[in-house]
Tab-separated table of C-alpha atoms in Angstrom:
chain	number	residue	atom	x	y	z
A	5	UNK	CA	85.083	127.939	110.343
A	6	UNK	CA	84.032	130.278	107.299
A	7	UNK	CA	86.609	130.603	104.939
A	8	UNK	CA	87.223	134.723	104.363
A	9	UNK	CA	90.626	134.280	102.610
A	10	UNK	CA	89.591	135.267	98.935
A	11	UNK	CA	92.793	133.220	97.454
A	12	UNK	CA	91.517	130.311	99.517
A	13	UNK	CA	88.140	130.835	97.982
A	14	UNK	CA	89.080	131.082	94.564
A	15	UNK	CA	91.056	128.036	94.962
A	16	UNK	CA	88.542	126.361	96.122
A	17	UNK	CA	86.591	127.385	93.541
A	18	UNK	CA	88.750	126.106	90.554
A	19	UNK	CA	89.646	122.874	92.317
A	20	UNK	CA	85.163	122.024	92.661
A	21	UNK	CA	84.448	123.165	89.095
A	22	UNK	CA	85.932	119.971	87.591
A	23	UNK	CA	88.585	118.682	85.942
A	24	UNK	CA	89.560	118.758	82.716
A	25	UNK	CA	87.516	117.277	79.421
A	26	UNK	CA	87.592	115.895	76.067
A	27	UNK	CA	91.215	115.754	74.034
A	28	UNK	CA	92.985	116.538	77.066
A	29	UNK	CA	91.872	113.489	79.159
A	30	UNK	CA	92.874	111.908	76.461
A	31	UNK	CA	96.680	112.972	77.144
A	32	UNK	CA	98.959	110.735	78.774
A	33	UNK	CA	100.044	113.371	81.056
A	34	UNK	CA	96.454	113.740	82.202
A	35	UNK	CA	96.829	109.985	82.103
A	36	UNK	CA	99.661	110.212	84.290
A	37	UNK	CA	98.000	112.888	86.482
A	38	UNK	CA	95.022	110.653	86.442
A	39	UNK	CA	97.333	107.824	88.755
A	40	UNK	CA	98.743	109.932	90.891
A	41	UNK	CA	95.544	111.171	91.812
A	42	UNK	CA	94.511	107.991	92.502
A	43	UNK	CA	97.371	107.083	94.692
A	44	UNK	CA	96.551	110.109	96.582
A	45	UNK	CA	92.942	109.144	97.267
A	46	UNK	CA	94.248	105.782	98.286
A	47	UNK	CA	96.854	107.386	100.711
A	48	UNK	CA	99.497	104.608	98.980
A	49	UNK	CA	102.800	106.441	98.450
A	50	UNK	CA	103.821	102.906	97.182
A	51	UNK	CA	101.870	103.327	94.511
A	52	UNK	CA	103.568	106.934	93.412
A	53	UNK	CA	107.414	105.210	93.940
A	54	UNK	CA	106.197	103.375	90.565
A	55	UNK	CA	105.448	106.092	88.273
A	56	UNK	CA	108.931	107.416	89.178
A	57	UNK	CA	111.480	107.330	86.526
A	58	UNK	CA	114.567	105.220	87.405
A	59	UNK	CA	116.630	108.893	88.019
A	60	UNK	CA	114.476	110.307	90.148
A	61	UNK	CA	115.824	110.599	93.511
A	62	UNK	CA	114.116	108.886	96.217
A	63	UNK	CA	115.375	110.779	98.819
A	64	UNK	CA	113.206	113.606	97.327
A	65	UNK	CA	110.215	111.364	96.232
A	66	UNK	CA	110.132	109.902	100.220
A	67	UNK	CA	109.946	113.475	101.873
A	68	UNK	CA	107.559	114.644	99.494
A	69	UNK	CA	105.224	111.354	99.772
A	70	UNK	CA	105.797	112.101	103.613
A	71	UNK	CA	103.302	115.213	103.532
A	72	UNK	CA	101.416	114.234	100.305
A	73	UNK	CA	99.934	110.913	101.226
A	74	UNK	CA	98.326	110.663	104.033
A	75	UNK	CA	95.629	108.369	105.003
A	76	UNK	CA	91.748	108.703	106.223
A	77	UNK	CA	91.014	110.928	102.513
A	78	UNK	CA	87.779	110.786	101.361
A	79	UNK	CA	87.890	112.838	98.387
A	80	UNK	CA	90.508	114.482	96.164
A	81	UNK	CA	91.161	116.951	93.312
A	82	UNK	CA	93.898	117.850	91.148
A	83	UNK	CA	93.603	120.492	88.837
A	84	UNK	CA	96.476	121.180	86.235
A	85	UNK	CA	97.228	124.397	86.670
A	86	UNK	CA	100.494	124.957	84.032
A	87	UNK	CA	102.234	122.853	81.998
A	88	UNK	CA	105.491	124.459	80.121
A	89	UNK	CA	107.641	122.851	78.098
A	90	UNK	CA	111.263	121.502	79.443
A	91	UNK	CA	114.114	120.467	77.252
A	92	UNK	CA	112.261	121.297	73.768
A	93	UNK	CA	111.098	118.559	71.920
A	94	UNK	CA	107.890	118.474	74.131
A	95	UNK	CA	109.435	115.003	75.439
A	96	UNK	CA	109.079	116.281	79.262
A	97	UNK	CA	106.963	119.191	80.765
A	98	UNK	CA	106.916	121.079	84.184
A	99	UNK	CA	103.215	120.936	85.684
A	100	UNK	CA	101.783	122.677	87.772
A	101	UNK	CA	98.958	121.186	90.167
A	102	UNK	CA	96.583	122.216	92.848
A	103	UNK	CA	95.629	119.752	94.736
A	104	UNK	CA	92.422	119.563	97.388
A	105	UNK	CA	92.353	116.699	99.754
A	106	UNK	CA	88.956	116.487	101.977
A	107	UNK	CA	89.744	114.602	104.783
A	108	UNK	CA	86.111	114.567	106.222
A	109	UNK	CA	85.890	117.178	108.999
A	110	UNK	CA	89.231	118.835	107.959
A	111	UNK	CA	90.694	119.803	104.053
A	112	UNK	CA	93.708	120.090	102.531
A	113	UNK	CA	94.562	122.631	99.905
A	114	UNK	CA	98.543	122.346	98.369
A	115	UNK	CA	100.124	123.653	95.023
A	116	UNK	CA	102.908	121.014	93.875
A	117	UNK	CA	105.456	121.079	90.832
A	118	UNK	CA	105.426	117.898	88.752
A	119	UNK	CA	108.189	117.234	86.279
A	120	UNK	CA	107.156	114.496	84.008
A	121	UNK	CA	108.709	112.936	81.271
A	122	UNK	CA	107.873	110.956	78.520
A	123	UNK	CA	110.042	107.359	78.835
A	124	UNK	CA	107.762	105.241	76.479
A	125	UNK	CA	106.027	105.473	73.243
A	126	UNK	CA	102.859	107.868	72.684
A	127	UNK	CA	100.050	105.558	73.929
A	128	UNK	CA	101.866	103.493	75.969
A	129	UNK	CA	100.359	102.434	79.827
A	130	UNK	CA	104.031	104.307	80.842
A	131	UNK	CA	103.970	106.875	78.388
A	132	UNK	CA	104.809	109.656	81.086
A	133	UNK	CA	106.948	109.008	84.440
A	134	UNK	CA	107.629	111.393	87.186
A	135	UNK	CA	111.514	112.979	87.129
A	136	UNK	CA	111.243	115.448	90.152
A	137	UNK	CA	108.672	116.745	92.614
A	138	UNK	CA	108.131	119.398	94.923
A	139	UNK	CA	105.334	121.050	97.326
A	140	UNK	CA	105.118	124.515	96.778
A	141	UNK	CA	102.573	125.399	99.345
A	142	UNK	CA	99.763	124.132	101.501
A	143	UNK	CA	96.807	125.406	103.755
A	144	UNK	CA	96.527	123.018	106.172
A	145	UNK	CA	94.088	121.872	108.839
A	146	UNK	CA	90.853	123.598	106.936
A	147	UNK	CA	88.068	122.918	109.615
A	148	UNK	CA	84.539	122.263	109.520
A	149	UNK	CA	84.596	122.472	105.472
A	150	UNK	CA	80.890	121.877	103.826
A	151	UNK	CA	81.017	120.827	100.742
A	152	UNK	CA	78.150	120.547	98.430
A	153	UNK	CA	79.394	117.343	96.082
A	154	UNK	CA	75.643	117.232	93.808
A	155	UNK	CA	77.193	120.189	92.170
């Protein structure tokens, strides 16, 4: 399949240029980001129930890990899209990811909606937890996807 769709493209496009660099990895949202990108690539939802904060509904976190995690990925991406400011004191932020998940001889491509917030002190290993989560959009079943990964 050639991929015509020019917001599919440019997607694509932002997702393969790489990820973010210097102070910014050094943020523990990226941090945060960082693990749940991991978890992802692992297909281990498990592993997303623990950066949840203790508020966060389950309910919600289940149906969304239902979709999100699946298993057989070979590589994944998440770019950070947005992050705005919730609540003020720049203690919790709504972030906006895009999210490619090569599955081989099919891809993945999703926007989600992160809200994180911070439960521990700056520097911390649980700095940043996840409140709420949601799957904005997807383009599934992407066939016969060649990827150059040297570049």
């Amino acid at each position: 399949m050639v991929i015509k769709d020019p917001l599919v493209l440019a997607l694509l496009g932002l997702l393969l240029c790489g990820g973010s660099a210097g102070a910014q990895d050094a943020d523990g949202v990226r941090l945060l980001l960082a693990q749940v990108e991991t978890a992802v690539q692992r297909g281990d939802a498990a592993a997303y129930f623990t950066l949840l904060t203790p508020g966060a509904s389950r309910d919600r976190a289940r149906d969304f890990a239902s979709t999100a995690f699946m298993p057989g990925v070979v590589h994944v991406a998440l770019q950070e899209r947005d992050r705005q400011g919730m609540g003020g004191k720049g203690n919790a932020f709504r972030v906006l990811l895009d999210v490619f998940a090569d599955f081989g001889t099919r891809a993945r491509i999703a926007a989600w909606r992160l809200d994180v917030t911070r439960v521990g002190e700056p520097g911390a290993e649980h700095e940043w937890q996840i409140s709420d989560q949601e799957r904005l959009s997807s383009v599934e079943n992407i066939y016969r996807l060649a990827l150059d990964t040297t570049r």
